[in-house]
PDB file of C-alpha atoms and ligand atoms in Angstrom:
ATOM      1  CA  MET A  24     -13.676  -9.227 -12.118  1.00  0.00           C
ATOM      2  CA  SER A  25     -13.569  -5.642 -10.878  1.00  0.00           C
ATOM      3  CA  SER A  26     -12.086  -3.076 -13.295  1.00  0.00           C
ATOM      4  CA  VAL A  27     -10.017  -1.669 -10.431  1.00  0.00           C
ATOM      5  CA  THR A  28      -7.460  -4.103  -9.033  1.00  0.00           C
ATOM      6  CA  LYS A  29      -4.740  -1.775  -7.746  1.00  0.00           C
ATOM      7  CA  ALA A  30      -4.725   0.489  -4.737  1.00  0.00           C
ATOM      8  CA  LEU A  31      -2.223   3.074  -3.566  1.00  0.00           C
ATOM      9  CA  LEU A  32      -1.751   3.547   0.144  1.00  0.00           C
ATOM     10  CA  PRO A  33       0.181   6.756   0.823  1.00  0.00           C
ATOM     11  CA  ALA A  34       1.956   6.176   4.143  1.00  0.00           C
ATOM     12  CA  ALA A  35       4.985   8.437   4.191  1.00  0.00           C
ATOM     13  CA  GLY A  36       3.705  11.036   6.679  1.00  0.00           C
ATOM     14  CA  LEU A  37       5.637  11.777   9.853  1.00  0.00           C
ATOM     15  CA  GLY A  38       2.642  11.235  12.146  1.00  0.00           C
ATOM     16  CA  THR A  39       3.469  14.315  14.231  1.00  0.00           C
ATOM     17  CA  ARG A  40      -0.045  14.425  15.729  1.00  0.00           C
ATOM     18  CA  PHE A  41       0.698  11.150  17.521  1.00  0.00           C
ATOM     19  CA  LEU A  42       4.108  11.946  18.938  1.00  0.00           C
ATOM     20  CA  PRO A  43       5.753  10.475  20.935  1.00  0.00           C
ATOM     21  CA  ALA A  44       4.029   7.203  19.853  1.00  0.00           C
ATOM     22  CA  THR A  45       5.190   7.760  16.267  1.00  0.00           C
ATOM     23  CA  LYS A  46       8.773   8.704  17.048  1.00  0.00           C
ATOM     24  CA  ALA A  47      10.145   5.343  15.932  1.00  0.00           C
ATOM     25  CA  SER A  48       7.124   3.493  14.555  1.00  0.00           C
ATOM     26  CA  PRO A  49       4.721   4.395  11.764  1.00  0.00           C
ATOM     27  CA  LYS A  50       1.383   6.018  12.519  1.00  0.00           C
ATOM     28  CA  GLU A  51      -0.208   3.503  10.146  1.00  0.00           C
ATOM     29  CA  MET A  52       0.781   0.720  12.553  1.00  0.00           C
ATOM     30  CA  LEU A  53      -1.082   2.183  15.549  1.00  0.00           C
ATOM     31  CA  PRO A  54      -3.585  -0.490  16.524  1.00  0.00           C
ATOM     32  CA  ILE A  55      -7.303   0.093  16.604  1.00  0.00           C
ATOM     33  CA  VAL A  56      -8.564  -2.761  18.813  1.00  0.00           C
ATOM     34  CA  ASP A  57      -6.364  -5.535  17.374  1.00  0.00           C
ATOM     35  CA  LYS A  58      -5.394  -4.419  13.880  1.00  0.00           C
ATOM     36  CA  PRO A  59      -3.073  -1.667  12.699  1.00  0.00           C
ATOM     37  CA  MET A  60      -4.863   1.308  11.206  1.00  0.00           C
ATOM     38  CA  ILE A  61      -3.654   0.559   7.659  1.00  0.00           C
ATOM     39  CA  GLN A  62      -5.126  -2.960   7.726  1.00  0.00           C
ATOM     40  CA  TYR A  63      -8.660  -1.541   7.824  1.00  0.00           C
ATOM     41  CA  ALA A  64      -7.999   0.187   4.484  1.00  0.00           C
ATOM     42  CA  VAL A  65      -6.429  -2.951   3.001  1.00  0.00           C
ATOM     43  CA  GLU A  66      -9.392  -5.102   4.077  1.00  0.00           C
ATOM     44  CA  GLU A  67     -11.844  -2.555   2.696  1.00  0.00           C
ATOM     45  CA  ALA A  68     -10.106  -2.629  -0.707  1.00  0.00           C
ATOM     46  CA  GLU A  69      -9.701  -6.407  -0.640  1.00  0.00           C
ATOM     47  CA  SER A  70     -13.434  -6.813  -0.127  1.00  0.00           C
ATOM     48  CA  CYS A  71     -13.924  -4.975  -3.474  1.00  0.00           C
ATOM     49  CA  GLY A  72     -11.627  -7.295  -5.446  1.00  0.00           C
ATOM     50  CA  ILE A  73      -8.458  -5.187  -5.205  1.00  0.00           C
ATOM     51  CA  ASN A  74      -5.444  -7.463  -4.842  1.00  0.00           C
ATOM     52  CA  GLU A  75      -2.419  -5.297  -5.614  1.00  0.00           C
ATOM     53  CA  PHE A  76      -1.280  -2.731  -3.096  1.00  0.00           C
ATOM     54  CA  ILE A  77       1.360  -0.111  -3.631  1.00  0.00           C
ATOM     55  CA  VAL A  78       2.389   1.415  -0.337  1.00  0.00           C
ATOM     56  CA  ILE A  79       4.232   4.724  -0.563  1.00  0.00           C
ATOM     57  CA  THR A  80       6.400   4.842   2.509  1.00  0.00           C
ATOM     58  CA  GLY A  81       9.239   6.787   4.055  1.00  0.00           C
ATOM     59  CA  ARG A  82      12.003   6.193   6.565  1.00  0.00           C
ATOM     60  CA  HIS A  83      11.077   4.344   9.792  1.00  0.00           C
ATOM     61  CA  LYS A  84       8.256   2.513   7.997  1.00  0.00           C
ATOM     62  CA  ARG A  85       9.762  -0.944   7.674  1.00  0.00           C
ATOM     63  CA  THR A  86       7.324  -2.545  10.087  1.00  0.00           C
ATOM     64  CA  LEU A  87       4.625  -1.932   7.468  1.00  0.00           C
ATOM     65  CA  GLU A  88       6.412  -4.355   5.144  1.00  0.00           C
ATOM     66  CA  ASP A  89       6.855  -6.887   7.935  1.00  0.00           C
ATOM     67  CA  HIS A  90       3.207  -6.671   8.862  1.00  0.00           C
ATOM     68  CA  PHE A  91       1.959  -7.801   5.459  1.00  0.00           C
ATOM     69  CA  ASP A  92       4.671 -10.450   5.103  1.00  0.00           C
ATOM     70  CA  THR A  93       4.467 -14.145   6.030  1.00  0.00           C
ATOM     71  CA  VAL A  94       5.858 -14.927   9.479  1.00  0.00           C
ATOM     72  CA  TYR A  95       6.546 -18.628   9.151  1.00  0.00           C
ATOM     73  CA  GLU A  96       7.994 -19.125  12.673  1.00  0.00           C
ATOM     74  CA  LEU A  97       4.806 -17.673  14.115  1.00  0.00           C
ATOM     75  CA  GLU A  98       2.706 -19.851  11.789  1.00  0.00           C
ATOM     76  CA  GLU A  99       4.556 -22.976  12.924  1.00  0.00           C
ATOM     77  CA  ASP A 100       4.141 -22.015  16.558  1.00  0.00           C
ATOM     78  CA  LEU A 101       0.412 -21.373  16.198  1.00  0.00           C
ATOM     79  CA  LYS A 102      -0.026 -24.637  14.261  1.00  0.00           C
ATOM     80  CA  GLN A 103       1.740 -26.626  16.958  1.00  0.00           C
ATOM     81  CA  LYS A 104      -0.369 -25.034  19.653  1.00  0.00           C
ATOM     82  CA  GLY A 105      -3.553 -25.709  17.690  1.00  0.00           C
ATOM     83  CA  LYS A 106      -4.464 -22.012  17.525  1.00  0.00           C
ATOM     84  CA  GLU A 107      -6.285 -22.377  14.215  1.00  0.00           C
ATOM     85  CA  LYS A 108      -8.333 -19.199  14.499  1.00  0.00           C
ATOM     86  CA  LEU A 109      -5.321 -16.989  15.083  1.00  0.00           C
ATOM     87  CA  LEU A 110      -3.482 -18.748  12.267  1.00  0.00           C
ATOM     88  CA  GLU A 111      -6.372 -18.037   9.936  1.00  0.00           C
ATOM     89  CA  GLU A 112      -6.427 -14.430  11.094  1.00  0.00           C
ATOM     90  CA  ILE A 113      -2.745 -13.766  10.424  1.00  0.00           C
ATOM     91  CA  ASN A 114      -2.985 -15.414   6.988  1.00  0.00           C
ATOM     92  CA  ARG A 115      -6.218 -13.773   5.910  1.00  0.00           C
ATOM     93  CA  LEU A 116      -4.483 -11.294   3.598  1.00  0.00           C
ATOM     94  CA  SER A 117      -1.634 -13.527   2.434  1.00  0.00           C
ATOM     95  CA  HIS A 118      -3.076 -13.844  -1.099  1.00  0.00           C
ATOM     96  CA  LEU A 119      -2.558 -10.106  -1.715  1.00  0.00           C
ATOM     97  CA  ASN A 120       0.473  -8.573  -3.423  1.00  0.00           C
ATOM     98  CA  PHE A 121       2.283  -5.651  -1.874  1.00  0.00           C
ATOM     99  CA  ALA A 122       4.894  -3.370  -3.383  1.00  0.00           C
ATOM    100  CA  TYR A 123       6.634  -0.667  -1.398  1.00  0.00           C
ATOM    101  CA  ILE A 124       8.154   2.486  -2.745  1.00  0.00           C
ATOM    102  CA  ARG A 125       9.727   5.362  -0.902  1.00  0.00           C
ATOM    103  CA  GLN A 126       8.439   8.848  -1.348  1.00  0.00           C
ATOM    104  CA  GLY A 127      11.935  10.244  -0.727  1.00  0.00           C
ATOM    105  CA  ARG A 128      10.818  13.723   0.245  1.00  0.00           C
ATOM    106  CA  PRO A 129       7.592  14.737   1.982  1.00  0.00           C
ATOM    107  CA  LEU A 130       6.325  16.846  -0.898  1.00  0.00           C
ATOM    108  CA  GLY A 131       2.605  16.161  -0.599  1.00  0.00           C
ATOM    109  CA  LEU A 132      -0.091  13.718  -1.641  1.00  0.00           C
ATOM    110  CA  GLY A 133       0.211  14.533  -5.359  1.00  0.00           C
ATOM    111  CA  HIS A 134       3.937  13.812  -5.232  1.00  0.00           C
ATOM    112  CA  ALA A 135       3.399  10.543  -3.328  1.00  0.00           C
ATOM    113  CA  ILE A 136       0.901   9.348  -5.942  1.00  0.00           C
ATOM    114  CA  LEU A 137       3.177  10.251  -8.822  1.00  0.00           C
ATOM    115  CA  ARG A 138       5.888   8.003  -7.334  1.00  0.00           C
ATOM    116  CA  ALA A 139       3.584   5.022  -7.979  1.00  0.00           C
ATOM    117  CA  ARG A 140       3.313   5.680 -11.719  1.00  0.00           C
ATOM    118  CA  PRO A 141       5.688   2.863 -12.814  1.00  0.00           C
ATOM    119  CA  PHE A 142       3.577   0.339 -10.855  1.00  0.00           C
ATOM    120  CA  VAL A 143       0.159   1.548 -11.922  1.00  0.00           C
ATOM    121  CA  LYS A 144       1.025   1.970 -15.597  1.00  0.00           C
ATOM    122  CA  ASP A 145      -2.104   2.404 -17.684  1.00  0.00           C
ATOM    123  CA  GLU A 146      -4.908   1.307 -15.369  1.00  0.00           C
ATOM    124  CA  PRO A 147      -7.494   2.943 -13.165  1.00  0.00           C
ATOM    125  CA  PHE A 148      -6.497   2.749  -9.506  1.00  0.00           C
ATOM    126  CA  ALA A 149      -7.885   3.401  -6.055  1.00  0.00           C
ATOM    127  CA  VAL A 150      -6.240   5.651  -3.473  1.00  0.00           C
ATOM    128  CA  LEU A 151      -7.058   4.995   0.176  1.00  0.00           C
ATOM    129  CA  LEU A 152      -5.818   7.337   2.883  1.00  0.00           C
ATOM    130  CA  SER A 153      -5.615   4.999   5.847  1.00  0.00           C
ATOM    131  CA  ASP A 154      -6.208   7.810   8.375  1.00  0.00           C
ATOM    132  CA  ASP A 155      -9.803   7.788   7.214  1.00  0.00           C
ATOM    133  CA  ILE A 156     -11.453   4.683   8.575  1.00  0.00           C
ATOM    134  CA  ILE A 157     -14.741   3.936   6.874  1.00  0.00           C
ATOM    135  CA  ASP A 158     -17.286   1.887   8.788  1.00  0.00           C
ATOM    136  CA  PRO A 159     -16.438  -1.669   7.688  1.00  0.00           C
ATOM    137  CA  ASP A 160     -20.166  -2.362   7.165  1.00  0.00           C
ATOM    138  CA  GLU A 161     -20.486   0.376   4.538  1.00  0.00           C
ATOM    139  CA  ASN A 162     -19.738  -0.336   0.892  1.00  0.00           C
ATOM    140  CA  LEU A 163     -18.379   3.076  -0.115  1.00  0.00           C
ATOM    141  CA  LEU A 164     -15.447   1.864  -2.227  1.00  0.00           C
ATOM    142  CA  GLU A 165     -17.604  -0.731  -3.971  1.00  0.00           C
ATOM    143  CA  ARG A 166     -20.103   2.002  -4.857  1.00  0.00           C
ATOM    144  CA  MET A 167     -17.269   4.169  -6.170  1.00  0.00           C
ATOM    145  CA  ILE A 168     -15.929   1.355  -8.365  1.00  0.00           C
ATOM    146  CA  GLY A 169     -19.491   0.822  -9.696  1.00  0.00           C
ATOM    147  CA  LEU A 170     -19.705   4.533 -10.581  1.00  0.00           C
ATOM    148  CA  TYR A 171     -16.278   4.399 -12.219  1.00  0.00           C
ATOM    149  CA  GLU A 172     -17.501   1.506 -14.371  1.00  0.00           C
ATOM    150  CA  GLU A 173     -20.534   3.537 -15.366  1.00  0.00           C
ATOM    151  CA  PHE A 174     -18.799   6.871 -16.101  1.00  0.00           C
ATOM    152  CA  ARG A 175     -15.195   5.782 -16.829  1.00  0.00           C
ATOM    153  CA  SER A 176     -14.112   8.951 -15.042  1.00  0.00           C
ATOM    154  CA  PRO A 177     -12.444   9.649 -11.702  1.00  0.00           C
ATOM    155  CA  ILE A 178     -14.694   9.274  -8.667  1.00  0.00           C
ATOM    156  CA  VAL A 179     -13.916  10.982  -5.361  1.00  0.00           C
ATOM    157  CA  ALA A 180     -15.592  10.394  -1.982  1.00  0.00           C
ATOM    158  CA  LEU A 181     -17.171  13.445  -0.338  1.00  0.00           C
ATOM    159  CA  GLU A 182     -18.664  14.242   3.022  1.00  0.00           C
ATOM    160  CA  GLU A 183     -20.680  17.211   4.233  1.00  0.00           C
ATOM    161  CA  VAL A 184     -18.597  18.823   6.960  1.00  0.00           C
ATOM    162  CA  PRO A 185     -19.343  21.704   9.352  1.00  0.00           C
ATOM    163  CA  ALA A 186     -17.866  25.117   8.473  1.00  0.00           C
ATOM    164  CA  GLU A 187     -15.335  25.023  11.309  1.00  0.00           C
ATOM    165  CA  GLU A 188     -13.748  21.855   9.874  1.00  0.00           C
ATOM    166  CA  ILE A 189     -13.705  22.804   6.203  1.00  0.00           C
ATOM    167  CA  HIS A 190     -10.137  24.225   6.317  1.00  0.00           C
ATOM    168  CA  ARG A 191      -8.814  20.697   6.904  1.00  0.00           C
ATOM    169  CA  TYR A 192     -10.018  19.324   3.562  1.00  0.00           C
ATOM    170  CA  GLY A 193     -10.056  19.646  -0.185  1.00  0.00           C
ATOM    171  CA  VAL A 194     -13.460  21.194  -0.993  1.00  0.00           C
ATOM    172  CA  ILE A 195     -15.456  20.972  -4.215  1.00  0.00           C
ATOM    173  CA  ALA A 196     -17.948  22.984  -6.209  1.00  0.00           C
ATOM    174  CA  GLY A 197     -20.223  20.948  -8.414  1.00  0.00           C
ATOM    175  CA  ALA A 198     -23.592  20.234  -9.936  1.00  0.00           C
ATOM    176  CA  GLU A 199     -25.687  17.471  -8.406  1.00  0.00           C
ATOM    177  CA  GLU A 200     -26.428  15.093 -11.280  1.00  0.00           C
ATOM    178  CA  ARG A 201     -28.304  12.549  -9.182  1.00  0.00           C
ATOM    179  CA  PRO A 202     -28.959  12.445  -5.477  1.00  0.00           C
ATOM    180  CA  ASP A 203     -25.542  12.505  -3.794  1.00  0.00           C
ATOM    181  CA  LEU A 204     -23.593  12.403  -7.068  1.00  0.00           C
ATOM    182  CA  TYR A 205     -21.828  15.629  -8.065  1.00  0.00           C
ATOM    183  CA  ARG A 206     -20.043  16.522 -11.265  1.00  0.00           C
ATOM    184  CA  PHE A 207     -17.212  18.834 -10.197  1.00  0.00           C
ATOM    185  CA  THR A 208     -16.818  22.367 -11.504  1.00  0.00           C
ATOM    186  CA  ASP A 209     -13.986  23.361  -9.166  1.00  0.00           C
ATOM    187  CA  LEU A 210     -11.835  22.152  -6.278  1.00  0.00           C
ATOM    188  CA  VAL A 211      -9.883  24.046  -3.625  1.00  0.00           C
ATOM    189  CA  GLU A 212      -7.363  22.563  -1.216  1.00  0.00           C
ATOM    190  CA  LYS A 213      -7.968  23.542   2.429  1.00  0.00           C
ATOM    191  CA  PRO A 214      -9.781  26.847   1.871  1.00  0.00           C
ATOM    192  CA  ASP A 215     -10.558  29.429   4.545  1.00  0.00           C
ATOM    193  CA  PRO A 216     -14.171  28.840   5.642  1.00  0.00           C
ATOM    194  CA  GLU A 217     -15.410  32.048   3.987  1.00  0.00           C
ATOM    195  CA  GLU A 218     -13.827  31.035   0.667  1.00  0.00           C
ATOM    196  CA  ALA A 219     -15.014  27.419   0.624  1.00  0.00           C
ATOM    197  CA  PRO A 220     -17.153  26.801  -2.477  1.00  0.00           C
ATOM    198  CA  SER A 221     -19.437  24.351  -0.586  1.00  0.00           C
ATOM    199  CA  ASN A 222     -19.573  22.195   2.524  1.00  0.00           C
ATOM    200  CA  LEU A 223     -18.587  19.114   0.512  1.00  0.00           C
ATOM    201  CA  ALA A 224     -15.164  17.930   1.608  1.00  0.00           C
ATOM    202  CA  ILE A 225     -13.003  15.298  -0.056  1.00  0.00           C
ATOM    203  CA  ILE A 226     -12.437  12.295   2.181  1.00  0.00           C
ATOM    204  CA  GLY A 227      -9.692   9.741   1.735  1.00  0.00           C
ATOM    205  CA  ARG A 228     -11.090   7.490  -0.983  1.00  0.00           C
ATOM    206  CA  TYR A 229     -10.493   8.087  -4.697  1.00  0.00           C
ATOM    207  CA  ILE A 230     -10.797   6.103  -7.920  1.00  0.00           C
ATOM    208  CA  LEU A 231      -8.388   7.748 -10.336  1.00  0.00           C
ATOM    209  CA  THR A 232      -7.332   7.337 -13.942  1.00  0.00           C
ATOM    210  CA  PRO A 233      -3.747   7.225 -15.244  1.00  0.00           C
ATOM    211  CA  GLU A 234      -3.839  10.504 -17.220  1.00  0.00           C
ATOM    212  CA  LEU A 235      -3.617  12.186 -13.835  1.00  0.00           C
ATOM    213  CA  PHE A 236       0.080  11.233 -13.790  1.00  0.00           C
ATOM    214  CA  ASP A 237       0.807  13.486 -16.794  1.00  0.00           C
ATOM    215  CA  ILE A 238      -0.784  16.377 -14.917  1.00  0.00           C
ATOM    216  CA  LEU A 239       1.159  15.592 -11.728  1.00  0.00           C
ATOM    217  CA  GLU A 240       4.422  15.541 -13.705  1.00  0.00           C
ATOM    218  CA  GLU A 241       3.805  19.112 -14.854  1.00  0.00           C
ATOM    219  CA  MET A 242       2.430  20.550 -11.641  1.00  0.00           C
ATOM    220  CA  GLU A 243       3.740  23.352  -9.453  1.00  0.00           C
ATOM    221  CA  PRO A 244       3.551  23.120  -5.656  1.00  0.00           C
ATOM    222  CA  GLY A 245       0.311  24.465  -4.150  1.00  0.00           C
ATOM    223  CA  LYS A 246      -1.030  24.962  -0.621  1.00  0.00           C
ATOM    224  CA  GLY A 247       1.687  24.546   2.010  1.00  0.00           C
ATOM    225  CA  GLY A 248       4.355  24.285  -0.711  1.00  0.00           C
ATOM    226  CA  GLU A 249       3.217  20.716  -1.442  1.00  0.00           C
ATOM    227  CA  TYR A 250       2.119  19.016  -4.653  1.00  0.00           C
ATOM    228  CA  GLN A 251      -1.602  18.705  -4.055  1.00  0.00           C
ATOM    229  CA  LEU A 252      -3.777  15.964  -5.521  1.00  0.00           C
ATOM    230  CA  THR A 253      -6.691  18.418  -5.320  1.00  0.00           C
ATOM    231  CA  ASP A 254      -4.879  20.809  -7.710  1.00  0.00           C
ATOM    232  CA  ALA A 255      -4.179  17.972 -10.158  1.00  0.00           C
ATOM    233  CA  LEU A 256      -7.873  17.027 -10.120  1.00  0.00           C
ATOM    234  CA  ARG A 257      -8.769  20.659 -10.840  1.00  0.00           C
ATOM    235  CA  GLU A 258      -6.502  20.505 -13.917  1.00  0.00           C
ATOM    236  CA  LEU A 259      -8.031  17.190 -14.936  1.00  0.00           C
ATOM    237  CA  LEU A 260     -11.458  18.861 -15.002  1.00  0.00           C
ATOM    238  CA  LYS A 261     -10.323  20.739 -18.108  1.00  0.00           C
ATOM    239  CA  VAL A 262     -10.097  17.508 -20.094  1.00  0.00           C
ATOM    240  CA  ARG A 263     -12.605  15.141 -18.536  1.00  0.00           C
ATOM    241  CA  PRO A 264     -15.405  15.067 -15.988  1.00  0.00           C
ATOM    242  CA  VAL A 265     -14.647  14.237 -12.390  1.00  0.00           C
ATOM    243  CA  TYR A 266     -17.422  13.041 -10.069  1.00  0.00           C
ATOM    244  CA  GLY A 267     -17.898  12.903  -6.345  1.00  0.00           C
ATOM    245  CA  VAL A 268     -20.195  10.715  -4.322  1.00  0.00           C
ATOM    246  CA  VAL A 269     -21.444  11.900  -0.937  1.00  0.00           C
ATOM    247  CA  PHE A 270     -20.809   9.414   1.827  1.00  0.00           C
ATOM    248  CA  ARG A 271     -23.390   9.496   4.623  1.00  0.00           C
ATOM    249  CA  GLY A 272     -22.134   6.579   6.687  1.00  0.00           C
ATOM    250  CA  LYS A 273     -19.727   6.601   9.589  1.00  0.00           C
ATOM    251  CA  ARG A 274     -16.142   7.740   8.994  1.00  0.00           C
ATOM    252  CA  TYR A 275     -13.432   8.212  11.586  1.00  0.00           C
ATOM    253  CA  ASP A 276     -10.572  10.636  11.098  1.00  0.00           C
ATOM    254  CA  ALA A 277      -8.113   8.401  12.901  1.00  0.00           C
ATOM    255  CA  GLY A 278      -5.242  10.741  12.018  1.00  0.00           C
ATOM    256  CA  ASP A 279      -6.569  12.912  14.819  1.00  0.00           C
ATOM    257  CA  LYS A 280      -6.409  11.822  18.478  1.00  0.00           C
ATOM    258  CA  PHE A 281     -10.119  12.324  19.162  1.00  0.00           C
ATOM    259  CA  GLY A 282     -11.125  10.554  15.923  1.00  0.00           C
ATOM    260  CA  PHE A 283      -8.727   7.731  16.747  1.00  0.00           C
ATOM    261  CA  LEU A 284     -10.344   7.284  20.168  1.00  0.00           C
ATOM    262  CA  LYS A 285     -13.852   7.324  18.673  1.00  0.00           C
ATOM    263  CA  ALA A 286     -12.834   4.648  16.148  1.00  0.00           C
ATOM    264  CA  THR A 287     -11.317   2.571  18.939  1.00  0.00           C
ATOM    265  CA  VAL A 288     -14.466   2.736  21.076  1.00  0.00           C
ATOM    266  CA  ASP A 289     -16.906   2.033  18.240  1.00  0.00           C
ATOM    267  CA  LEU A 290     -14.886  -0.798  16.741  1.00  0.00           C
ATOM    268  CA  ALA A 291     -14.229  -2.348  20.156  1.00  0.00           C
ATOM    269  CA  LEU A 292     -18.000  -2.394  20.676  1.00  0.00           C
ATOM    270  CA  ARG A 293     -18.217  -4.615  17.578  1.00  0.00           C
ATOM    271  CA  SER A 294     -15.253  -6.815  18.313  1.00  0.00           C
ATOM    272  CA  SER A 295     -16.142 -10.479  18.707  1.00  0.00           C
ATOM    273  CA  THR A 296     -13.577 -10.843  21.492  1.00  0.00           C
ATOM    274  CA  VAL A 297     -14.112  -7.817  23.764  1.00  0.00           C
ATOM    275  CA  SER A 298     -17.441  -6.192  22.894  1.00  0.00           C
ATOM    276  CA  GLU A 299     -19.464  -7.571  25.796  1.00  0.00           C
ATOM    277  CA  LYS A 300     -16.966  -6.724  28.518  1.00  0.00           C
ATOM    278  CA  PHE A 301     -16.182  -3.397  26.930  1.00  0.00           C
ATOM    279  CA  ARG A 302     -19.854  -2.397  26.750  1.00  0.00           C
ATOM    280  CA  GLU A 303     -20.263  -3.218  30.435  1.00  0.00           C
ATOM    281  CA  TYR A 304     -17.166  -1.170  31.223  1.00  0.00           C
ATOM    282  CA  LEU A 305     -18.451   1.814  29.229  1.00  0.00           C
ATOM    283  CA  VAL A 306     -21.808   1.675  31.012  1.00  0.00           C
ATOM    284  CA  ASN A 307     -19.907   1.871  34.310  1.00  0.00           C
ATOM    285  CA  VAL A 308     -17.779   4.741  33.060  1.00  0.00           C
ATOM    286  CA  ALA A 309     -20.900   6.633  31.916  1.00  0.00           C
ATOM    287  CA  ALA A 310     -22.547   6.086  35.335  1.00  0.00           C
ATOM    288  CA  ARG A 311     -19.398   7.367  37.048  1.00  0.00           C
ATOM    289  CA  LEU A 312     -19.268  10.438  34.814  1.00  0.00           C
ATOM    290  CA  ASN A 313     -22.967  11.149  35.465  1.00  0.00           C
ATOM    291  CA  ARG A 314     -22.381  11.056  39.213  1.00  0.00           C
ATOM    292  CA  ASN A 315     -19.588  13.636  38.975  1.00  0.00           C
TER     293      ASN A 315
HETATM  294  C1  G1P B 422      -5.599  15.135   2.151  1.00  0.00           C
HETATM  295  C2  G1P B 422      -6.022  15.904   0.889  1.00  0.00           C
HETATM  296  C3  G1P B 422      -7.337  16.649   1.113  1.00  0.00           C
HETATM  297  C4  G1P B 422      -8.405  15.683   1.602  1.00  0.00           C
HETATM  298  C5  G1P B 422      -7.918  14.924   2.853  1.00  0.00           C
HETATM  299  C6  G1P B 422      -8.894  13.834   3.235  1.00  0.00           C
HETATM  300  O1  G1P B 422      -5.262  16.078   3.142  1.00  0.00           O
HETATM  301  O2  G1P B 422      -4.982  16.791   0.521  1.00  0.00           O
HETATM  302  O3  G1P B 422      -7.754  17.244  -0.083  1.00  0.00           O
HETATM  303  O4  G1P B 422      -9.577  16.396   1.900  1.00  0.00           O
HETATM  304  O5  G1P B 422      -6.638  14.299   2.611  1.00  0.00           O
HETATM  305  O6  G1P B 422      -8.513  13.191   4.423  1.00  0.00           O
HETATM  306  P1  G1P B 422      -4.438  15.670   4.478  1.00  0.00           P
HETATM  307  O7  G1P B 422      -5.449  15.134   5.444  1.00  0.00           O
HETATM  308  O8  G1P B 422      -3.433  14.652   4.054  1.00  0.00           O
HETATM  309  O9  G1P B 422      -3.815  16.942   4.950  1.00  0.00           O
END
């Protein structure tokens, strides 16, 4: 059994980049092809043996709870109509356990994670930011859990990003211990490009250890007046090593409109139900654009 069985899914953000779509419904429920954004993160974690999910939510997020619940009327209806495949699809994650807690105030990622302390207790845990969609064919989280088992230290996912995007991320300084594995020496949350210590940005996958909660309890607000996970990890460096693994596969920043559209197109091209028709359509669109 995997040593990491719990995952936190911070989902309390207001989703302002997707207004008006997110006025009354959660950003995490925006569908990419036929699944809400958050389900991609849940399936990714589930494929690594994680079976307990702690979702940190806010107001207007109740549909998240409904989505991962059993809908027996729908099950009955699908059964009666002989729609076995759909039935299987809606029940695929029914063996997982979900707990929901409210963040209360939007005080940052560090604050959201601290709210989960009573559920995580004394175990290592994964954090998945569902805005970041990792190519479902990649095994990033599995690799991270493997590294955690080897080092028994926090493992953070990194990506090389261009200078003009660096201000959107936590950025690390570190020593490369093996190809694509860095031991951190410093971290900065959303630096100005000229102050960034490297081009290695933190992306939304972390394997963390429970002593981080003690640090979060004591922390002061950082960038943007929020309690930053990046700052807590910098504190953690004083007592234990923290590692980062560089991800070179495909990631979509679906918290951004353009990234969301790219994820939609690429994942639709792989969908068993629409890929063929969609490919044909795209070829036509490309021909039309080339003519103009
Ligand atoms: C958060 C973290 C940041 C990290 C990013 C990855 O920022 O604070 O360190 O690089 O997620 O997506 P956010 O995107 O929530 O502003």
